[in-house]
Amino acid sequence: MTIQQVLLLLLLWMWLPHPCHTEMLFRRTPDLRPKSFGGRASGNDGKAIHRQKRGWMWNQFFLLEEYTGSDYQYVGKLHSDQDKGDGSLKYILSGDGAGTLFIIDEKTGDIHATRRIDREEKAFYTLRAQAINRRTLRPVEPESEFVIKIHDINDNEPTFPEEVYTASVPEMSVVGTSVVQVTATDADDPSYGNSARIIYSILQGQPYFSVEPETGIIRTALPNMNRENREQYQVVIQAKDMGGQMGGLSGTTTVNITLTDVNDNPPRFPQSTIHLRVPESSPVGTAIGSVKATDADTGKNAEVEYRIIDGDGTDMFDIVTQKDTQEGIITVRKPLDYETRRLYTLKVEAENTHVDPRFYYLGPFKDTTIVKISVEDVDEPPIFSRSSYLFEVHEDIELGTIIGTVMARDPDSASSSIRFSLDRHTDLDRIFNIHSGNGSIYTSKPLDREISQWHNLSVIASEINNPKDSTRVPVYVRILDVNDNAPQFAVFYDTFVCENARAGQLIQTISAVDKDDPLGGQKFFFSLAAVNPNFTVQDNEDNTARILTRRNGFSRHEISTYLLPVVISDNDYPIQSSTGTLTIRVCACDSRGNMQSCSAEALLLPAGLSTGALVAILLCIVILLVIVVLFAALKRQRKKEPLILSKEDIRDNIVSYNDEGGGEEDTQAFDIGTLRNPAAIEDKKLRRDIIPETLFVPRRTPSAPDNTDVRDFINQRLKEHDTDPSAPPYDSLATYAYEGNDSIAESLSSLESGTTEGDQNYDYLREWGPRFNKLAEMYGGGESDKDAS
């Protein structure tokens, strides 16, 4: 028989009903009543033993899943030995699925499944059966429990948790290297038959990979798989149940396998010789080109380190590895010169930095190439013989003296003439000049070390044929000192001597300064220009000297100031000297020698006065002038009466006028025509500068007969000025050009007092108290103010 026939018979056997032992499928409730059974047995004592007769009988306890028939699927039959077949009993079913999934014929006890059952949802059902009397509804048998088990069929294919797997394995791995494990699951019953027994096989990916049938582990199947030849592989794995036999269900998954890189390839230069060019003017550090070795590997396995291992330019060039591009950058290490050397040869090596010892047998992981560098000619600017120049010259040299010479040359093979010049921004005063042909620097103005000790010049050398090619060089000129300045007093000395001074008394210590700076340092000598009977100089030999008195006692009333010439000499060649004059004032001092006061003449001397003293003197003079002006103003004010008198003041007001008009000859003030056409005025306007009640009635002087209209006009004008609030002060006088016929040239003022000053008596002022005694002396003593009018 074939396998297919065996399987078919097995399925038929499972489909047919089989009797089952009830004691394996349900628990029966004990029944105390003895029941007969069709068998007899003997015990140990030889007596017959009667078996109890079972109350339930049925013949089916298995159900095949996934039933596809049109009728209800028959499950089994319940039968009680109390059933006589007369329909008096009623069968009742309860438990899992009773009434819905499973139904029972209450008369016959046949159980059916109403729908298709899936074992993967539930593998067995537990139910309870009971038989009752249909008339009394009392159970004739105790309730019993039984199990309906679902038989599995192979209705589920194996499935993988992932549709696509991703895995990797190093290239060049040995055969059998594990890559990844895939696992499929089957929902069928693994304990029943081979429905859940899975076998793995490879459908795609051979001969590179294989899979273990039982475990699903994928392994390499070929040796020395090279990533550089092929990097990606797609493997399809099948999982089949029923132990892989025909008729089993299957599922597949895809595994994408990548070969990871290992360092199994050395770097290689694409060319054995590389040519580069560089201008000779390239500064140090300039990149002139690059070399690159190719490596079939990736990542760190392709990292390369470059170095110069040989050649005649190892000291002229450097190579630096560029990590991001894996290139070797060649740079200039020292200045190049086309006229000195035009071609350099370098041997450059590229070596992997991460070498795998497993692949040493593949050869050295390094390579070399030859780099030839050609130096190109460039029109270079002139080159000075020095990087800087220092010239020293004395400050007393004559104009036009050469202080030094700079030299430069053209480094090009075709040498060109050179022209020298000075950068005038470094010599704004044009103290120096340079010969354009030979580079000699000479003076064009006098030098003075005391003004500037150093001069920093910049000399420019340029080619005559190409002036743009130029070079600069710094030139430092140091001015050497010559003793051409005489020493002088270090400060201005304000010296005094007390009137009570004694002979040999120190009155001043002096020192000197010199603009020169001799190498041995300054040394000054002090002496008097002539013998002086009053004072003497004592040199301290430390560049200071003391001024001492030669006699006792001085009098500022006789001589308030002494002038003492002091000769100061230096110690350098040629010796320079100067005479400084000390101004010594004679002052009054206390017993301790502290100055108290000096003569006025001494204070007024310009040489002996300080700025503060001059300011004080000028301030005193200004204060005195102000006092004099105020006193004169007060004195004049006393001679004038106030404009407005208080009501309590009952004294007479005396006003003097010094101008009474120019008479008929005065025709410049007004046109006489205006006198004959007087304008109307307001009679009731009051003056603002006096109180009307205190106005004195003016005394009119009889005048000769004249024209009525003129007299009326004049009187009208006088009244207008007396009562006009906007008129000038009352002590001013309006002058008219016409006074009428037969004028006696008397005063026209309406303010003229009726009495003269001599008629006034001011003796009553003495009776007013001490405050008015001064006024009484001024006016009551017979003094007259006529001299002031």
Coordinates of C-alpha atoms in Angstrom, one line a residue, residues 201-709:
S201 CA 14.2 24.3 2.9
I202 CA 15.8 26.9 0.7
L203 CA 14.0 27.9 -2.5
Q204 CA 16.3 30.7 -3.6
G205 CA 19.9 31.6 -2.6
Q206 CA 21.8 28.5 -3.6
P207 CA 24.6 27.7 -3.9
Y208 CA 25.7 30.6 -1.7
F209 CA 23.6 29.7 1.4
S210 CA 21.9 26.7 3.0
V211 CA 19.4 26.2 5.7
E212 CA 19.1 23.5 8.4
P213 CA 15.8 21.6 7.9
E214 CA 14.9 21.2 11.6
T215 CA 16.2 24.5 13.1
G216 CA 15.9 27.1 10.3
I217 CA 19.5 28.3 10.7
I218 CA 20.9 29.8 7.5
R219 CA 24.6 29.2 6.9
T220 CA 27.1 30.1 4.2
A221 CA 27.6 27.4 1.6
L222 CA 30.5 28.8 -0.5
P223 CA 34.0 29.8 0.6
N224 CA 35.6 33.2 0.1
M225 CA 32.5 35.1 -0.9
N226 CA 33.9 38.5 -1.9
R227 CA 32.0 41.6 -1.1
E228 CA 33.8 43.5 -3.9
N229 CA 32.3 41.0 -6.4
R230 CA 28.8 40.9 -4.9
E231 CA 27.5 42.5 -1.8
Q232 CA 23.7 41.8 -1.7
Y233 CA 22.0 38.4 -1.7
Q234 CA 18.3 37.5 -1.5
V235 CA 17.4 34.1 0.1
V236 CA 13.9 32.6 0.1
I237 CA 13.2 30.0 2.9
Q238 CA 10.2 27.6 2.8
A239 CA 8.6 26.1 6.0
K240 CA 6.4 23.0 5.3
D241 CA 4.3 21.0 7.8
M242 CA 3.5 17.3 7.7
G243 CA 7.3 16.7 8.1
G244 CA 7.8 18.1 4.6
Q245 CA 5.8 15.3 3.0
M246 CA 3.7 15.7 0.0
G247 CA 0.3 17.2 0.8
G248 CA 1.7 19.3 3.6
L249 CA 1.0 23.1 3.8
S250 CA 3.9 25.6 3.5
G251 CA 4.9 29.2 4.0
T252 CA 7.8 31.3 2.8
T253 CA 9.9 34.3 3.9
T254 CA 12.6 36.4 2.3
V255 CA 16.0 37.0 3.9
N256 CA 18.2 39.9 2.5
I257 CA 21.8 39.1 3.3
T258 CA 24.6 41.6 3.0
L259 CA 28.3 40.8 3.0
T260 CA 30.1 43.2 5.3
D261 CA 33.5 44.4 4.5
V262 CA 36.8 43.1 5.8
N263 CA 40.2 44.5 5.0
D264 CA 41.2 42.0 2.3
N265 CA 42.3 44.5 -0.3
P266 CA 45.5 46.6 -0.2
P267 CA 45.6 50.2 -1.5
R268 CA 46.7 50.7 -5.1
F269 CA 48.0 53.8 -6.9
P270 CA 46.3 54.2 -10.3
Q271 CA 49.6 55.5 -11.8
S272 CA 53.2 54.6 -11.1
T273 CA 54.4 58.2 -11.8
I274 CA 52.6 61.4 -11.0
H275 CA 53.7 64.9 -12.4
L276 CA 53.0 68.1 -10.5
R277 CA 54.0 71.8 -11.1
V278 CA 54.6 74.6 -8.6
P279 CA 55.6 78.3 -9.0
E280 CA 58.8 79.2 -7.2
S281 CA 57.0 82.0 -5.5
S282 CA 54.7 79.6 -3.6
P283 CA 55.0 80.4 0.1
V284 CA 55.7 77.8 2.7
G285 CA 52.6 75.7 3.4
T286 CA 51.1 76.0 0.0
A287 CA 49.3 72.9 -1.3
I288 CA 50.7 72.1 -4.8
G289 CA 48.7 68.9 -5.5
S290 CA 47.4 65.6 -4.3
V291 CA 47.9 61.8 -4.7
K292 CA 45.3 59.1 -4.0
A293 CA 45.5 55.4 -3.7
T294 CA 42.3 53.4 -4.4
D295 CA 41.1 50.7 -2.0
A296 CA 38.3 48.3 -2.8
D297 CA 37.4 48.1 0.9
T298 CA 35.1 50.6 2.7
G299 CA 35.0 52.4 5.9
K300 CA 38.0 52.1 8.2
N301 CA 39.3 49.2 6.1
A302 CA 39.9 51.7 3.3
E303 CA 41.7 54.3 5.5
V304 CA 45.2 55.1 4.1
E305 CA 48.2 56.9 5.6
Y306 CA 50.5 58.7 3.2
R307 CA 54.2 59.4 3.7
I308 CA 57.3 60.4 1.7
I309 CA 59.8 57.6 2.1
D310 CA 62.5 58.6 -0.4
G311 CA 63.6 61.1 -3.0
D312 CA 65.6 64.3 -3.4
G313 CA 62.9 66.6 -2.2
T314 CA 62.1 65.1 1.2
D315 CA 63.4 68.3 2.9
M316 CA 61.5 70.6 0.5
F317 CA 58.0 69.1 0.6
D318 CA 55.6 67.5 3.1
I319 CA 52.6 65.3 2.6
V320 CA 49.4 65.4 4.7
T321 CA 46.7 62.8 4.7
Q322 CA 43.2 64.2 4.2
K323 CA 40.9 62.0 6.3
D324 CA 37.6 62.8 4.6
T325 CA 38.8 62.3 1.0
Q326 CA 41.6 59.8 1.7
E327 CA 44.0 61.9 -0.3
G328 CA 47.6 62.8 0.3
I329 CA 48.1 66.6 0.0
I330 CA 51.6 67.6 -0.9
T331 CA 52.7 71.0 0.5
V332 CA 55.8 73.3 0.2
R333 CA 58.1 72.9 3.2
K334 CA 60.9 75.3 2.3
P335 CA 61.0 78.3 -0.1
L336 CA 61.7 77.3 -3.7
D337 CA 64.1 78.8 -6.2
Y338 CA 63.9 78.2 -9.9
E339 CA 67.4 79.4 -10.4
T340 CA 68.7 76.9 -7.8
R341 CA 66.7 73.7 -8.7
R342 CA 64.0 73.1 -11.2
L343 CA 62.9 69.4 -10.6
Y344 CA 62.3 67.3 -7.5
T345 CA 61.5 63.6 -7.2
L346 CA 59.5 62.1 -4.3
K347 CA 58.6 58.4 -3.5
V348 CA 55.2 58.4 -1.8
E349 CA 53.9 55.3 0.1
A350 CA 50.2 54.6 0.9
E351 CA 49.5 52.0 3.6
N352 CA 46.3 50.8 5.3
T353 CA 46.0 51.9 8.9
H354 CA 43.8 48.9 10.0
V355 CA 45.2 45.6 8.8
D356 CA 43.4 42.3 9.5
P357 CA 46.0 39.6 10.4
R358 CA 43.8 36.9 8.9
F359 CA 44.5 38.3 5.4
Y360 CA 48.3 38.8 5.6
Y361 CA 48.6 36.1 3.0
L362 CA 47.0 38.3 0.4
G363 CA 50.1 40.4 0.3
P364 CA 51.4 43.7 1.8
F365 CA 48.7 46.2 2.4
K366 CA 50.7 49.2 1.0
D367 CA 51.7 50.6 -2.4
T368 CA 54.1 53.3 -3.7
T369 CA 54.3 55.8 -6.5
I370 CA 56.8 58.3 -7.9
V371 CA 55.9 62.0 -7.7
K372 CA 57.9 64.4 -9.9
I373 CA 57.6 68.1 -9.1
S374 CA 58.6 70.8 -11.6
V375 CA 59.5 74.3 -10.3
E376 CA 58.2 77.1 -12.6
D377 CA 60.1 80.4 -13.0
V378 CA 58.4 83.5 -11.6
D379 CA 59.5 87.1 -12.0
E380 CA 60.6 87.7 -8.4
P381 CA 61.1 91.0 -6.7
P382 CA 64.5 92.2 -5.6
I383 CA 66.1 90.6 -2.5
F384 CA 68.0 92.7 0.0
S385 CA 71.3 91.5 1.4
R386 CA 69.8 91.8 4.9
S387 CA 66.4 91.4 6.5
S388 CA 66.9 94.8 8.2
Y389 CA 69.6 97.4 8.6
L390 CA 70.8 99.4 11.6
F391 CA 72.9 102.6 11.1
E392 CA 74.3 104.8 13.9
V393 CA 75.3 108.4 13.3
H394 CA 76.2 111.3 15.5
E395 CA 73.8 114.2 15.7
D396 CA 76.4 116.8 14.7
I397 CA 77.2 115.4 11.3
E398 CA 77.0 117.8 8.3
L399 CA 74.2 117.8 5.8
G400 CA 74.6 115.4 3.0
T401 CA 76.7 112.9 5.0
I402 CA 76.1 109.3 4.0
I403 CA 75.0 107.3 7.1
G404 CA 74.8 103.9 5.4
T405 CA 74.0 101.9 2.2
V406 CA 71.5 99.2 1.5
M407 CA 72.1 96.5 -1.2
A408 CA 69.6 94.4 -3.2
R409 CA 69.7 92.1 -6.2
D410 CA 67.3 90.6 -8.7
P411 CA 67.1 86.8 -8.1
D412 CA 65.8 86.1 -11.6
S413 CA 68.1 84.5 -14.1
A414 CA 67.6 87.6 -16.4
S415 CA 68.9 90.1 -13.9
S416 CA 67.3 93.6 -14.0
S417 CA 68.5 96.9 -12.7
I418 CA 67.2 98.0 -9.3
R419 CA 66.0 101.4 -8.2
F420 CA 65.9 102.4 -4.5
S421 CA 63.5 104.9 -2.9
L422 CA 62.4 105.9 0.6
D423 CA 58.8 105.5 1.8
R424 CA 58.0 109.0 2.8
H425 CA 55.3 107.9 5.2
T426 CA 58.2 106.8 7.4
D427 CA 60.1 110.1 7.0
L428 CA 57.5 112.8 7.0
D429 CA 60.0 115.5 7.9
R430 CA 62.3 114.5 5.0
I431 CA 65.3 114.3 7.2
F432 CA 66.9 111.6 5.0
N433 CA 67.3 110.9 1.3
I434 CA 68.5 107.9 -0.7
H435 CA 70.5 107.5 -3.9
S436 CA 68.2 105.7 -6.3
G437 CA 71.1 103.9 -8.0
N438 CA 73.4 102.6 -5.2
G439 CA 71.1 102.7 -2.1
S440 CA 73.2 105.2 -0.1
I441 CA 71.2 107.0 2.6
Y442 CA 72.3 110.5 3.5
T443 CA 71.0 113.4 5.6
S444 CA 69.1 116.3 4.1
K445 CA 68.3 118.1 7.4
P446 CA 70.2 118.5 10.7
L447 CA 69.8 115.8 13.3
D448 CA 68.9 116.4 16.9
R449 CA 69.0 113.5 19.3
E450 CA 67.1 115.5 21.9
I451 CA 64.2 115.7 19.5
S452 CA 64.2 112.2 18.1
Q453 CA 66.7 109.5 19.1
W454 CA 65.5 106.9 16.6
H455 CA 64.3 107.1 13.0
N456 CA 62.6 104.0 11.5
L457 CA 62.7 104.2 7.7
S458 CA 61.4 101.9 5.0
V459 CA 63.5 101.5 1.9
I460 CA 61.8 100.2 -1.3
A461 CA 63.8 98.3 -4.0
S462 CA 62.0 97.8 -7.3
E463 CA 63.0 96.6 -10.8
I464 CA 63.3 99.3 -13.4
N465 CA 61.7 97.2 -16.1
N466 CA 58.9 96.1 -13.8
P467 CA 58.3 98.7 -11.0
K468 CA 55.4 96.6 -9.6
D469 CA 57.9 94.0 -8.4
S470 CA 59.2 95.7 -5.3
T471 CA 60.5 94.7 -1.9
R472 CA 60.7 96.7 1.4
V473 CA 63.3 96.5 4.1
P474 CA 63.3 98.3 7.5
V475 CA 66.2 100.6 8.2
Y476 CA 66.7 101.7 11.8
V477 CA 68.8 104.9 12.3
R478 CA 70.1 105.6 15.8
I479 CA 71.2 109.1 16.6
L480 CA 74.3 109.2 18.8
D481 CA 74.6 111.9 21.4
V482 CA 76.9 114.8 21.2
N483 CA 77.5 117.2 24.1
D484 CA 75.7 120.2 22.6
N485 CA 73.4 121.2 25.5
A486 CA 74.5 123.1 28.6
P487 CA 73.1 122.0 32.0
Q488 CA 70.3 124.2 33.6
F489 CA 68.5 124.4 36.8
A490 CA 66.2 121.4 37.3
V491 CA 63.3 123.6 38.5
F492 CA 62.6 127.2 39.2
Y493 CA 63.7 128.1 42.7
D494 CA 61.8 130.5 44.9
T495 CA 64.6 131.3 47.4
F496 CA 64.4 133.6 50.4
V497 CA 66.8 134.6 53.2
C498 CA 65.7 135.6 56.7
E499 CA 66.6 139.0 58.0
N500 CA 68.0 137.4 61.1
A501 CA 70.1 134.8 59.1
R502 CA 73.6 134.1 60.2
A503 CA 76.7 133.4 58.2
G504 CA 77.0 129.8 56.8
Q505 CA 73.3 129.2 57.0
L506 CA 71.8 127.0 54.2
I507 CA 69.0 128.8 52.3
Q508 CA 68.6 126.6 49.2
T509 CA 69.7 123.3 47.6
I510 CA 69.9 123.4 43.9
S511 CA 70.3 120.7 41.2
A512 CA 70.6 120.7 37.4
V513 CA 69.5 118.7 34.3
D514 CA 71.0 118.2 30.9
K515 CA 69.3 117.1 27.7
D516 CA 72.5 115.2 26.7
D517 CA 73.0 111.6 27.7
P518 CA 76.7 110.8 28.1
L519 CA 77.8 107.2 28.3
G520 CA 79.4 107.7 31.7
G521 CA 76.4 109.5 33.1
Q522 CA 75.9 113.1 34.0
K523 CA 78.3 115.0 36.2
F524 CA 77.7 118.7 37.1
F525 CA 79.8 121.3 38.7
F526 CA 78.4 124.4 40.5
S527 CA 80.2 127.7 41.1
L528 CA 79.6 131.5 41.3
A529 CA 80.2 133.7 38.3
A530 CA 81.9 136.2 40.6
V531 CA 82.8 136.4 44.3
N532 CA 79.7 137.5 46.2
P533 CA 80.0 139.1 49.7
N534 CA 76.5 137.9 50.7
F535 CA 76.2 134.3 49.5
T536 CA 78.4 131.4 48.4
V537 CA 77.9 128.0 46.6
Q538 CA 79.1 124.7 48.0
D539 CA 79.2 121.8 45.5
N540 CA 77.9 118.5 47.0
E541 CA 79.6 116.5 44.2
D542 CA 76.4 114.5 43.7
N543 CA 75.0 116.9 41.0
T544 CA 73.5 119.1 43.7
A545 CA 74.9 122.2 45.5
R546 CA 74.0 124.3 48.5
I547 CA 73.5 128.0 48.7
L548 CA 74.9 129.4 52.0
T549 CA 75.0 132.9 53.5
R550 CA 78.3 134.6 54.0
R551 CA 77.3 137.3 56.6
N552 CA 75.0 137.9 59.4
G553 CA 71.7 139.8 59.1
F554 CA 69.9 141.2 56.1
S555 CA 67.5 144.1 55.8
R556 CA 64.6 144.1 53.4
H557 CA 64.2 147.8 53.8
E558 CA 67.7 148.4 52.4
I559 CA 67.8 145.6 49.8
S560 CA 64.7 143.4 49.4
T561 CA 66.1 141.2 46.6
Y562 CA 69.5 139.7 45.7
L563 CA 70.4 138.2 42.3
L564 CA 72.9 135.4 42.5
P565 CA 74.4 134.1 39.2
V566 CA 75.4 130.4 39.5
V567 CA 77.6 128.8 36.8
I568 CA 76.7 125.1 36.0
S569 CA 79.1 123.0 33.9
D570 CA 79.0 119.4 32.7
N571 CA 81.8 116.9 32.5
D572 CA 81.6 115.8 28.8
Y573 CA 83.6 116.9 25.8
P574 CA 83.3 119.6 24.7
I575 CA 82.4 121.0 28.1
Q576 CA 79.1 123.0 28.2
S577 CA 78.1 125.5 30.9
S578 CA 75.4 127.9 31.6
T579 CA 74.7 130.6 34.1
G580 CA 71.5 130.5 36.1
T581 CA 70.4 133.4 38.3
L582 CA 68.8 132.7 41.6
T583 CA 66.4 135.4 42.9
I584 CA 66.8 135.6 46.7
R585 CA 64.2 137.6 48.6
V586 CA 64.8 139.0 52.0
C587 CA 61.9 138.2 54.3
A588 CA 61.0 138.5 57.9
C589 CA 61.1 135.2 59.8
D590 CA 60.3 133.9 63.2
S591 CA 62.8 132.4 65.5
R592 CA 62.5 129.0 63.8
G593 CA 63.3 130.5 60.4
N594 CA 59.8 130.2 59.0
M595 CA 59.0 133.1 56.6
Q596 CA 56.4 135.5 57.8
S597 CA 56.4 138.4 55.3
C598 CA 58.6 139.7 52.6
S599 CA 59.0 143.2 51.2
A600 CA 56.4 144.6 48.8
E601 CA 59.0 145.2 46.2
A602 CA 60.1 141.6 46.3
L603 CA 56.5 140.5 45.9
L604 CA 56.0 142.7 42.8
L605 CA 59.1 141.3 41.0
P606 CA 58.0 139.2 38.1
A607 CA 60.7 136.6 38.8
G608 CA 59.6 136.2 42.4
L609 CA 55.9 136.2 42.1
S610 CA 53.8 133.2 41.6
T611 CA 50.6 133.0 39.7
G612 CA 48.5 132.9 42.9
A613 CA 50.2 136.0 44.1
L614 CA 49.5 137.9 40.9
V615 CA 45.8 136.8 41.0
A616 CA 45.5 138.0 44.6
I617 CA 47.0 141.4 43.7
L618 CA 44.6 141.8 40.8
L619 CA 41.7 140.8 42.9
C620 CA 42.5 143.4 45.5
I621 CA 42.8 146.1 42.9
V622 CA 39.4 145.2 41.5
I623 CA 37.8 145.3 44.9
L624 CA 39.3 148.7 45.6
L625 CA 37.9 150.0 42.3
V626 CA 34.5 148.7 43.0
I627 CA 34.5 150.3 46.5
V628 CA 35.5 153.7 45.0
V629 CA 32.7 153.5 42.4
L630 CA 30.1 152.5 44.9
F631 CA 31.2 155.3 47.2
A632 CA 31.0 157.9 44.4
A633 CA 27.5 156.5 43.4
L634 CA 26.3 156.8 47.0
K635 CA 27.6 160.3 47.3
R636 CA 25.8 161.3 44.2
Q637 CA 22.7 159.6 45.3
R638 CA 22.7 161.6 48.5
K639 CA 22.5 164.8 46.4
K640 CA 19.3 163.6 44.7
E641 CA 15.8 163.4 46.2
P642 CA 13.7 160.3 45.7
L643 CA 11.3 160.2 42.9
I644 CA 8.4 159.4 45.1
L645 CA 8.1 160.7 48.7
S646 CA 6.3 158.9 51.4
K647 CA 3.3 160.6 53.0
E648 CA 5.1 160.9 56.2
D649 CA 8.0 162.8 54.6
I650 CA 7.1 166.5 54.9
R651 CA 10.4 167.9 53.7
D652 CA 10.7 170.2 50.7
N653 CA 12.0 168.8 47.5
I654 CA 14.8 170.7 45.9
V655 CA 15.5 170.0 42.3
S656 CA 18.2 171.6 40.3
Y657 CA 18.3 171.9 36.6
N658 CA 21.5 172.6 34.7
D659 CA 20.1 173.2 31.3
E660 CA 17.7 176.0 30.6
G661 CA 17.5 175.8 26.8
G662 CA 19.4 177.3 23.9
G663 CA 17.3 180.4 23.3
E664 CA 16.4 181.7 19.9
E665 CA 19.6 180.4 18.3
D666 CA 18.8 176.8 19.2
T667 CA 16.8 175.8 16.1
Q668 CA 17.9 172.1 15.9
A669 CA 15.5 170.7 18.4
F670 CA 12.1 171.4 16.8
D671 CA 10.7 173.0 13.8
I672 CA 9.0 176.3 14.8
G673 CA 6.1 175.3 12.5
T674 CA 5.1 172.6 14.9
L675 CA 4.8 175.2 17.7
R676 CA 2.1 177.0 15.9
N677 CA -0.1 173.8 15.5
P678 CA -0.2 172.2 18.9
A679 CA -2.0 168.8 19.2
A680 CA -4.8 168.2 21.6
I681 CA -3.9 166.4 24.8
E682 CA -5.7 164.8 27.6
D683 CA -5.7 167.0 30.7
K684 CA -6.4 164.4 33.3
K685 CA -3.5 162.1 32.8
L686 CA -1.4 161.6 35.9
R687 CA 2.3 161.1 36.1
R688 CA 3.6 157.7 37.2
D689 CA 6.9 158.9 38.8
I690 CA 5.6 161.3 41.4
I691 CA 2.7 161.7 43.8
P692 CA 0.4 164.5 42.6
E693 CA -0.2 165.8 46.1
T694 CA 3.5 166.5 46.6
L695 CA 4.1 168.4 43.4
F696 CA 5.2 172.0 44.0
V697 CA 3.5 174.7 42.2
P698 CA 6.1 176.2 39.9
R699 CA 6.9 179.8 40.0
R700 CA 6.3 181.6 36.8
T701 CA 8.5 184.4 35.6
P702 CA 6.8 187.3 33.9
S703 CA 7.6 187.3 30.3
A704 CA 7.4 190.0 27.7
P705 CA 4.3 190.2 25.6
D706 CA 4.4 187.7 22.8
N707 CA 2.2 185.8 20.5
T708 CA -0.7 184.3 22.4
D709 CA -0.8 181.2 20.4

